[in-house]
């Protein structure tokens, strides 16, 4: 008496293996496109920490390199929307004239990815010097990333501080 596999024709065994591989490939693709993938959330968190390191260093080229071409952003310095890589690059270029001694602290970071779109929410506590005065802000912040190839690029930065009165 042989095992079940020994009694099945080779074509059936190959067919079963192919169906099993197809199911595994479909599951992997579904996880990649439609579900949260731990690898992606870790990469998004890493890119977010890199963003604030570049901001603290006022690394204009590095900041611009993080953006998709149609990126959008709003912050407390502009108080209005900036749309497109060129507008954000111009804003970044003015930062060294506007602020100094930037120190960003990120907490309560949550990252989620759905296929090629990633969302990061966080609490940003930041200090910087503007017009000779130290500023301290606390801003719930949302970042949307878009995957380009194997790299996550920033598509949206929404970071507007909440005043002490609103707490």
Short mmCIF file of N, CA and C in Angstrom, two decimals:
data_model
loop_
_atom_site.label_atom_id
_atom_site.label_comp_id
_atom_site.label_asym_id
_atom_site.label_seq_id
_atom_site.Cartn_x
_atom_site.Cartn_y
_atom_site.Cartn_z
N UNK A 1 0.85 -1.17 0.00
CA UNK A 1 0.00 0.00 0.00
C UNK A 1 0.90 1.23 0.00
N UNK A 2 0.82 2.03 -1.03
CA UNK A 2 1.63 3.23 -1.14
C UNK A 2 0.91 4.44 -0.55
N UNK A 3 1.63 5.53 -0.43
CA UNK A 3 1.02 6.78 0.05
C UNK A 3 0.08 7.32 -1.02
N UNK A 4 -0.73 8.26 -0.62
CA UNK A 4 -1.69 8.87 -1.53
C UNK A 4 -0.97 9.48 -2.74
N UNK A 5 0.16 10.13 -2.49
CA UNK A 5 0.92 10.75 -3.58
C UNK A 5 1.41 9.70 -4.56
N UNK A 6 1.77 8.52 -4.04
CA UNK A 6 2.26 7.47 -4.92
C UNK A 6 1.16 6.94 -5.82
N UNK A 7 -0.09 7.00 -5.37
CA UNK A 7 -1.21 6.49 -6.15
C UNK A 7 -1.72 7.50 -7.17
N UNK A 8 -1.38 8.77 -7.05
CA UNK A 8 -1.86 9.79 -7.97
C UNK A 8 -0.94 9.89 -9.17
N UNK A 9 -1.52 10.12 -10.33
CA UNK A 9 -0.67 10.32 -11.50
C UNK A 9 0.18 11.58 -11.33
N UNK A 10 1.31 11.59 -11.96
CA UNK A 10 2.24 12.72 -11.88
C UNK A 10 1.57 14.01 -12.30
N UNK A 11 0.74 13.97 -13.32
CA UNK A 11 0.06 15.18 -13.81
C UNK A 11 -0.83 15.78 -12.72
N UNK A 12 -1.48 14.92 -11.91
CA UNK A 12 -2.31 15.44 -10.83
C UNK A 12 -1.45 16.08 -9.75
N UNK A 13 -0.34 15.47 -9.44
CA UNK A 13 0.56 16.01 -8.42
C UNK A 13 1.09 17.36 -8.87
N UNK A 14 1.53 17.46 -10.13
CA UNK A 14 2.03 18.72 -10.66
C UNK A 14 0.92 19.76 -10.66
N UNK A 15 -0.29 19.34 -11.06
CA UNK A 15 -1.43 20.26 -11.07
C UNK A 15 -1.72 20.80 -9.69
N UNK A 16 -1.68 19.93 -8.67
CA UNK A 16 -1.90 20.38 -7.29
C UNK A 16 -0.83 21.35 -6.85
N UNK A 17 0.41 21.06 -7.19
CA UNK A 17 1.51 21.94 -6.81
C UNK A 17 1.37 23.29 -7.48
N UNK A 18 0.98 23.28 -8.76
CA UNK A 18 0.81 24.55 -9.47
C UNK A 18 -0.32 25.37 -8.87
N UNK A 19 -1.45 24.70 -8.54
CA UNK A 19 -2.57 25.43 -7.92
C UNK A 19 -2.16 25.99 -6.57
N UNK A 20 -1.40 25.21 -5.80
CA UNK A 20 -0.94 25.67 -4.49
C UNK A 20 -0.02 26.88 -4.66
N UNK A 21 0.89 26.82 -5.65
CA UNK A 21 1.78 27.95 -5.92
C UNK A 21 0.99 29.16 -6.40
N UNK A 22 -0.03 28.93 -7.23
CA UNK A 22 -0.85 30.03 -7.72
C UNK A 22 -1.60 30.69 -6.56
N UNK A 23 -2.13 29.88 -5.64
CA UNK A 23 -2.80 30.45 -4.47
C UNK A 23 -1.82 31.25 -3.63
N UNK A 24 -0.62 30.71 -3.44
CA UNK A 24 0.38 31.43 -2.65
C UNK A 24 0.76 32.74 -3.34
N UNK A 25 0.90 32.71 -4.66
CA UNK A 25 1.25 33.93 -5.40
C UNK A 25 0.11 34.94 -5.32
N UNK A 26 -1.13 34.46 -5.43
CA UNK A 26 -2.28 35.36 -5.31
C UNK A 26 -2.35 35.98 -3.93
N UNK A 27 -2.14 35.16 -2.91
CA UNK A 27 -2.14 35.66 -1.54
C UNK A 27 -1.04 36.70 -1.35
N UNK A 28 0.15 36.41 -1.87
CA UNK A 28 1.26 37.37 -1.74
C UNK A 28 0.94 38.67 -2.46
N UNK A 29 0.34 38.58 -3.65
CA UNK A 29 -0.02 39.77 -4.39
C UNK A 29 -1.09 40.56 -3.66
N UNK A 30 -2.08 39.86 -3.12
CA UNK A 30 -3.14 40.53 -2.35
C UNK A 30 -2.54 41.25 -1.15
N UNK A 31 -1.64 40.58 -0.45
CA UNK A 31 -1.01 41.21 0.70
C UNK A 31 -0.22 42.44 0.27
N UNK A 32 0.40 42.36 -0.89
CA UNK A 32 1.23 43.45 -1.37
C UNK A 32 0.38 44.64 -1.82
N UNK A 33 -0.74 44.35 -2.50
CA UNK A 33 -1.54 45.43 -3.09
C UNK A 33 -2.65 45.93 -2.18
N UNK A 34 -3.22 45.05 -1.37
CA UNK A 34 -4.43 45.46 -0.67
C UNK A 34 -4.36 45.42 0.83
N UNK A 35 -3.36 44.84 1.38
CA UNK A 35 -3.29 44.69 2.82
C UNK A 35 -2.06 45.40 3.37
N UNK A 36 -2.03 45.50 4.65
CA UNK A 36 -0.90 46.13 5.32
C UNK A 36 0.26 45.14 5.35
N UNK A 37 1.41 45.57 4.90
CA UNK A 37 2.60 44.74 4.88
C UNK A 37 3.60 45.33 5.86
N UNK A 38 4.02 44.52 6.82
CA UNK A 38 4.91 45.01 7.89
C UNK A 38 6.17 45.65 7.33
N UNK A 39 6.70 45.08 6.27
CA UNK A 39 7.92 45.63 5.64
C UNK A 39 7.68 47.07 5.18
N UNK A 40 6.49 47.32 4.62
CA UNK A 40 6.17 48.66 4.15
C UNK A 40 6.01 49.64 5.30
N UNK A 41 5.34 49.23 6.37
CA UNK A 41 5.14 50.15 7.49
C UNK A 41 6.47 50.50 8.14
N UNK A 42 7.38 49.55 8.20
CA UNK A 42 8.71 49.84 8.73
C UNK A 42 9.47 50.81 7.84
N UNK A 43 9.36 50.63 6.53
CA UNK A 43 10.03 51.53 5.58
C UNK A 43 9.44 52.93 5.66
N UNK A 44 8.13 53.02 5.83
CA UNK A 44 7.48 54.34 5.96
C UNK A 44 7.95 55.05 7.22
N UNK A 45 8.04 54.33 8.32
CA UNK A 45 8.52 54.93 9.57
C UNK A 45 9.96 55.40 9.40
N UNK A 46 10.77 54.60 8.73
CA UNK A 46 12.17 54.96 8.50
C UNK A 46 12.27 56.22 7.63
N UNK A 47 11.48 56.29 6.56
CA UNK A 47 11.49 57.47 5.69
C UNK A 47 11.03 58.72 6.45
N UNK A 48 10.08 58.54 7.36
CA UNK A 48 9.58 59.66 8.14
C UNK A 48 10.66 60.20 9.08
N UNK A 49 11.39 59.30 9.73
CA UNK A 49 12.48 59.75 10.60
C UNK A 49 13.57 60.44 9.77
N UNK A 50 13.81 59.92 8.58
CA UNK A 50 14.78 60.54 7.67
C UNK A 50 14.33 61.95 7.28
N UNK A 51 13.04 62.11 7.00
CA UNK A 51 12.48 63.43 6.67
C UNK A 51 12.82 64.45 7.74
N UNK A 52 12.60 64.11 9.00
CA UNK A 52 12.83 65.07 10.07
C UNK A 52 14.31 65.27 10.36
N UNK A 53 15.14 64.27 10.10
CA UNK A 53 16.59 64.47 10.20
C UNK A 53 17.05 65.49 9.15
N UNK A 54 16.55 65.36 7.93
CA UNK A 54 16.90 66.29 6.86
C UNK A 54 16.38 67.70 7.17
N UNK A 55 15.18 67.77 7.73
CA UNK A 55 14.62 69.07 8.10
C UNK A 55 15.46 69.73 9.19
N UNK A 56 15.81 68.97 10.21
CA UNK A 56 16.64 69.52 11.29
C UNK A 56 17.98 70.03 10.78
N UNK A 57 18.52 69.34 9.77
CA UNK A 57 19.80 69.73 9.18
C UNK A 57 19.63 70.83 8.13
N UNK A 58 18.38 71.19 7.83
CA UNK A 58 18.06 72.15 6.76
C UNK A 58 18.73 71.73 5.45
N UNK A 59 18.66 70.43 5.16
CA UNK A 59 19.23 69.84 3.95
C UNK A 59 18.21 69.98 2.81
N UNK A 60 18.29 71.07 2.08
CA UNK A 60 17.31 71.41 1.06
C UNK A 60 17.27 70.37 -0.05
N UNK A 61 18.43 69.96 -0.52
CA UNK A 61 18.51 68.96 -1.59
C UNK A 61 17.92 67.63 -1.12
N UNK A 62 18.26 67.23 0.09
CA UNK A 62 17.73 65.99 0.63
C UNK A 62 16.22 66.02 0.79
N UNK A 63 15.70 67.14 1.28
CA UNK A 63 14.25 67.28 1.44
C UNK A 63 13.54 67.21 0.09
N UNK A 64 14.08 67.92 -0.89
CA UNK A 64 13.47 67.94 -2.22
C UNK A 64 13.50 66.54 -2.84
N UNK A 65 14.55 65.79 -2.57
CA UNK A 65 14.68 64.44 -3.10
C UNK A 65 13.63 63.47 -2.57
N UNK A 66 12.96 63.82 -1.49
CA UNK A 66 11.94 62.95 -0.90
C UNK A 66 10.58 63.09 -1.59
N UNK A 67 10.42 64.08 -2.45
CA UNK A 67 9.10 64.45 -2.97
C UNK A 67 8.74 63.79 -4.30
N UNK A 68 7.43 63.53 -4.47
CA UNK A 68 6.90 63.24 -5.80
C UNK A 68 6.73 64.58 -6.51
N UNK A 69 6.58 64.56 -7.81
CA UNK A 69 6.49 65.81 -8.56
C UNK A 69 5.26 66.64 -8.20
N UNK A 70 4.16 65.97 -7.87
CA UNK A 70 2.92 66.69 -7.57
C UNK A 70 2.63 66.77 -6.07
N UNK A 71 3.68 66.80 -5.26
CA UNK A 71 3.53 66.87 -3.80
C UNK A 71 2.80 68.14 -3.38
N UNK A 72 2.17 68.05 -2.21
CA UNK A 72 1.49 69.21 -1.62
C UNK A 72 1.84 69.26 -0.14
N UNK A 73 1.84 70.48 0.42
CA UNK A 73 2.19 70.62 1.83
C UNK A 73 1.60 71.89 2.40
N UNK A 74 1.38 71.88 3.70
CA UNK A 74 1.00 73.06 4.45
C UNK A 74 1.72 72.96 5.80
N UNK A 75 2.21 74.10 6.29
CA UNK A 75 2.84 74.14 7.60
C UNK A 75 2.56 75.49 8.25
N UNK A 76 3.06 75.67 9.46
CA UNK A 76 2.79 76.91 10.20
C UNK A 76 3.56 78.11 9.65
N UNK A 77 4.63 77.87 8.93
CA UNK A 77 5.42 78.99 8.40
C UNK A 77 4.73 79.66 7.22
N UNK A 78 4.04 78.87 6.41
CA UNK A 78 3.37 79.44 5.24
C UNK A 78 1.91 79.74 5.52
N UNK A 79 1.28 78.85 6.28
CA UNK A 79 -0.15 79.02 6.56
C UNK A 79 -1.03 78.83 5.35
N UNK A 80 -0.47 78.35 4.27
CA UNK A 80 -1.27 78.09 3.07
C UNK A 80 -0.66 76.89 2.33
N UNK A 81 -1.42 76.38 1.39
CA UNK A 81 -0.98 75.21 0.65
C UNK A 81 0.12 75.56 -0.35
N UNK A 82 1.09 74.68 -0.42
CA UNK A 82 2.12 74.73 -1.45
C UNK A 82 1.89 73.50 -2.32
N UNK A 83 1.84 73.69 -3.62
CA UNK A 83 1.52 72.58 -4.51
C UNK A 83 2.58 72.43 -5.59
N UNK A 84 3.10 71.22 -5.70
CA UNK A 84 4.11 70.89 -6.71
C UNK A 84 5.52 70.96 -6.16
N UNK A 85 6.38 70.16 -6.77
CA UNK A 85 7.79 70.08 -6.34
C UNK A 85 8.45 71.45 -6.35
N UNK A 86 8.22 72.25 -7.38
CA UNK A 86 8.88 73.56 -7.48
C UNK A 86 8.49 74.48 -6.34
N UNK A 87 7.21 74.50 -5.98
CA UNK A 87 6.75 75.35 -4.87
C UNK A 87 7.37 74.89 -3.55
N UNK A 88 7.43 73.59 -3.35
CA UNK A 88 8.03 73.08 -2.11
C UNK A 88 9.53 73.31 -2.09
N UNK A 89 10.18 73.13 -3.22
CA UNK A 89 11.62 73.38 -3.29
C UNK A 89 11.92 74.84 -2.98
N UNK A 90 11.10 75.76 -3.48
CA UNK A 90 11.29 77.19 -3.19
C UNK A 90 11.10 77.45 -1.69
N UNK A 91 10.10 76.80 -1.09
CA UNK A 91 9.88 76.95 0.36
C UNK A 91 11.09 76.42 1.14
N UNK A 92 11.55 75.23 0.75
CA UNK A 92 12.71 74.65 1.43
C UNK A 92 13.93 75.56 1.30
N UNK A 93 14.11 76.17 0.14
CA UNK A 93 15.26 77.04 -0.09
C UNK A 93 15.22 78.28 0.82
N UNK A 94 14.02 78.72 1.19
CA UNK A 94 13.88 79.89 2.09
C UNK A 94 14.05 79.53 3.56
N UNK A 95 13.96 78.26 3.90
CA UNK A 95 14.01 77.86 5.30
C UNK A 95 15.25 78.38 6.05
N UNK A 96 16.47 78.27 5.50
CA UNK A 96 17.64 78.75 6.25
C UNK A 96 17.57 80.25 6.59
N UNK A 97 16.83 81.02 5.79
CA UNK A 97 16.65 82.45 6.08
C UNK A 97 15.56 82.67 7.13
N UNK A 98 14.65 81.72 7.26
CA UNK A 98 13.50 81.86 8.14
C UNK A 98 13.72 81.27 9.53
N UNK A 99 14.44 80.14 9.58
CA UNK A 99 14.59 79.42 10.85
C UNK A 99 16.02 78.93 11.04
N UNK A 100 16.34 78.67 12.30
CA UNK A 100 17.65 78.09 12.65
C UNK A 100 17.44 77.17 13.84
N UNK A 101 18.43 76.35 14.11
CA UNK A 101 18.42 75.46 15.28
C UNK A 101 17.14 74.63 15.36
N UNK A 102 16.76 74.04 14.24
CA UNK A 102 15.55 73.22 14.19
C UNK A 102 15.80 71.90 14.89
N UNK A 103 14.91 71.55 15.80
CA UNK A 103 14.96 70.26 16.51
C UNK A 103 13.57 69.66 16.51
N UNK A 104 13.44 68.52 15.86
CA UNK A 104 12.15 67.85 15.73
C UNK A 104 12.13 66.58 16.56
N UNK A 105 11.03 66.40 17.26
CA UNK A 105 10.84 65.16 18.03
C UNK A 105 9.52 64.55 17.58
N UNK A 106 9.61 63.30 17.13
CA UNK A 106 8.45 62.58 16.62
C UNK A 106 8.00 61.57 17.68
N UNK A 107 6.69 61.55 17.93
CA UNK A 107 6.14 60.54 18.84
C UNK A 107 4.79 60.06 18.29
N UNK A 108 4.26 59.04 18.89
CA UNK A 108 2.96 58.49 18.52
C UNK A 108 2.85 58.26 17.02
N UNK A 109 3.92 57.67 16.43
CA UNK A 109 3.95 57.42 15.00
C UNK A 109 3.18 56.15 14.67
N UNK A 110 2.32 56.25 13.67
CA UNK A 110 1.58 55.10 13.16
C UNK A 110 1.71 55.09 11.66
N UNK A 111 2.10 53.95 11.10
CA UNK A 111 2.28 53.84 9.65
C UNK A 111 1.40 52.71 9.11
N UNK A 112 0.76 52.99 7.99
CA UNK A 112 -0.10 52.02 7.33
C UNK A 112 0.15 52.13 5.84
N UNK A 113 0.13 50.98 5.16
CA UNK A 113 0.32 50.99 3.71
C UNK A 113 -0.78 50.17 3.05
N UNK A 114 -1.27 50.71 1.95
CA UNK A 114 -2.22 49.99 1.11
C UNK A 114 -1.64 49.98 -0.29
N UNK A 115 -0.99 48.91 -0.65
CA UNK A 115 -0.37 48.84 -1.97
C UNK A 115 0.72 49.88 -2.10
N UNK A 116 0.54 50.80 -3.05
CA UNK A 116 1.56 51.81 -3.33
C UNK A 116 1.29 53.14 -2.64
N UNK A 117 0.37 53.15 -1.67
CA UNK A 117 0.07 54.36 -0.91
C UNK A 117 0.33 54.09 0.56
N UNK A 118 1.02 55.01 1.21
CA UNK A 118 1.31 54.88 2.62
C UNK A 118 0.86 56.10 3.39
N UNK A 119 0.35 55.87 4.59
CA UNK A 119 -0.09 56.95 5.46
C UNK A 119 0.70 56.86 6.77
N UNK A 120 1.25 57.98 7.18
CA UNK A 120 1.92 58.07 8.47
C UNK A 120 1.27 59.22 9.23
N UNK A 121 0.83 58.93 10.45
CA UNK A 121 0.37 59.99 11.34
C UNK A 121 1.30 60.00 12.54
N UNK A 122 1.50 61.20 13.09
CA UNK A 122 2.45 61.33 14.19
C UNK A 122 2.18 62.62 14.94
N UNK A 123 2.80 62.72 16.09
CA UNK A 123 2.82 63.97 16.85
C UNK A 123 4.20 64.56 16.68
N UNK A 124 4.25 65.79 16.18
CA UNK A 124 5.51 66.48 15.98
C UNK A 124 5.65 67.57 17.04
N UNK A 125 6.69 67.48 17.83
CA UNK A 125 7.06 68.54 18.76
C UNK A 125 8.37 69.10 18.24
N UNK A 126 8.38 70.40 18.02
CA UNK A 126 9.52 71.01 17.34
C UNK A 126 9.87 72.34 17.99
N UNK A 127 11.16 72.60 18.03
CA UNK A 127 11.64 73.93 18.44
C UNK A 127 12.53 74.45 17.33
N UNK A 128 12.50 75.75 17.16
CA UNK A 128 13.39 76.40 16.19
C UNK A 128 13.46 77.88 16.56
N UNK A 129 14.45 78.54 16.03
CA UNK A 129 14.60 79.97 16.24
C UNK A 129 14.13 80.68 14.97
N UNK A 130 13.21 81.63 15.14
CA UNK A 130 12.71 82.44 14.04
C UNK A 130 12.70 83.89 14.49
N UNK A 131 13.29 84.76 13.70
CA UNK A 131 13.37 86.18 14.05
C UNK A 131 14.01 86.39 15.43
N UNK A 132 15.01 85.57 15.75
CA UNK A 132 15.72 85.71 17.01
C UNK A 132 14.99 85.16 18.22
N UNK A 133 13.79 84.61 18.04
CA UNK A 133 13.02 84.07 19.16
C UNK A 133 12.83 82.57 19.01
N UNK A 134 12.95 81.86 20.14
CA UNK A 134 12.73 80.41 20.12
C UNK A 134 11.24 80.14 20.03
N UNK A 135 10.88 79.32 19.07
CA UNK A 135 9.49 78.90 18.87
C UNK A 135 9.36 77.44 19.26
N UNK A 136 8.27 77.11 19.90
CA UNK A 136 7.98 75.72 20.25
C UNK A 136 6.60 75.40 19.71
N UNK A 137 6.52 74.33 18.92
CA UNK A 137 5.23 73.95 18.37
C UNK A 137 4.92 72.49 18.69
N UNK A 138 3.65 72.19 18.70
CA UNK A 138 3.16 70.82 18.82
C UNK A 138 2.13 70.65 17.72
N UNK A 139 2.38 69.71 16.81
CA UNK A 139 1.53 69.59 15.63
C UNK A 139 1.19 68.15 15.32
N UNK A 140 -0.08 67.78 15.42
CA UNK A 140 -0.48 66.50 14.84
C UNK A 140 -0.17 66.59 13.35
N UNK A 141 0.45 65.57 12.81
CA UNK A 141 0.97 65.62 11.44
C UNK A 141 0.56 64.39 10.67
N UNK A 142 0.15 64.60 9.43
CA UNK A 142 -0.19 63.49 8.52
C UNK A 142 0.72 63.58 7.31
N UNK A 143 1.24 62.44 6.91
CA UNK A 143 2.09 62.34 5.73
C UNK A 143 1.53 61.24 4.83
N UNK A 144 1.42 61.53 3.56
CA UNK A 144 1.03 60.51 2.60
C UNK A 144 2.21 60.28 1.67
N UNK A 145 2.55 59.02 1.53
CA UNK A 145 3.65 58.61 0.66
C UNK A 145 3.09 57.83 -0.53
N UNK A 146 3.83 57.88 -1.64
CA UNK A 146 3.50 57.08 -2.81
C UNK A 146 4.76 56.30 -3.17
N UNK A 147 4.56 55.01 -3.40
CA UNK A 147 5.71 54.18 -3.78
C UNK A 147 6.06 54.44 -5.24
N UNK A 148 7.34 54.72 -5.49
CA UNK A 148 7.85 54.86 -6.85
C UNK A 148 8.99 53.86 -6.98
N UNK A 149 8.72 52.79 -7.69
CA UNK A 149 9.68 51.69 -7.75
C UNK A 149 9.74 51.04 -6.38
N UNK A 150 10.90 51.02 -5.80
CA UNK A 150 11.07 50.46 -4.45
C UNK A 150 11.19 51.53 -3.37
N UNK A 151 10.98 52.78 -3.76
CA UNK A 151 11.19 53.91 -2.84
C UNK A 151 9.87 54.58 -2.49
N UNK A 152 9.71 54.96 -1.23
CA UNK A 152 8.56 55.73 -0.79
C UNK A 152 8.88 57.21 -0.93
N UNK A 153 8.04 57.95 -1.63
CA UNK A 153 8.23 59.39 -1.84
C UNK A 153 7.06 60.13 -1.22
N UNK A 154 7.32 61.32 -0.70
CA UNK A 154 6.28 62.14 -0.06
C UNK A 154 5.35 62.77 -1.08
N UNK A 155 4.06 62.58 -0.86
CA UNK A 155 3.05 63.20 -1.72
C UNK A 155 2.31 64.31 -0.97
N UNK A 156 2.19 64.18 0.36
CA UNK A 156 1.46 65.17 1.14
C UNK A 156 2.08 65.32 2.53
N UNK A 157 2.26 66.57 2.94
CA UNK A 157 2.66 66.89 4.31
C UNK A 157 1.60 67.84 4.85
N UNK A 158 0.94 67.43 5.90
CA UNK A 158 -0.08 68.28 6.54
C UNK A 158 0.33 68.39 8.00
N UNK A 159 0.92 69.53 8.36
CA UNK A 159 1.42 69.72 9.71
C UNK A 159 1.14 71.16 10.15
N UNK A 160 0.09 71.31 10.93
CA UNK A 160 -0.30 72.63 11.41
C UNK A 160 -0.45 72.55 12.92
N UNK A 161 0.31 73.35 13.64
CA UNK A 161 0.29 73.26 15.10
C UNK A 161 -1.07 73.63 15.71
N UNK A 162 -1.31 73.02 16.83
CA UNK A 162 -2.49 73.35 17.62
C UNK A 162 -2.04 74.32 18.71
N UNK A 163 -2.76 75.38 18.88
CA UNK A 163 -2.40 76.37 19.90
C UNK A 163 -2.67 75.80 21.29
N UNK A 164 -2.00 76.37 22.28
CA UNK A 164 -2.19 75.93 23.68
C UNK A 164 -3.65 76.05 24.10
N UNK A 165 -4.35 77.06 23.60
CA UNK A 165 -5.75 77.25 23.96
C UNK A 165 -6.64 76.12 23.45
N UNK A 166 -6.23 75.46 22.36
CA UNK A 166 -7.04 74.39 21.79
C UNK A 166 -6.87 73.06 22.52
N UNK A 167 -5.85 72.94 23.32
CA UNK A 167 -5.60 71.68 24.03
C UNK A 167 -6.63 71.42 25.06
#
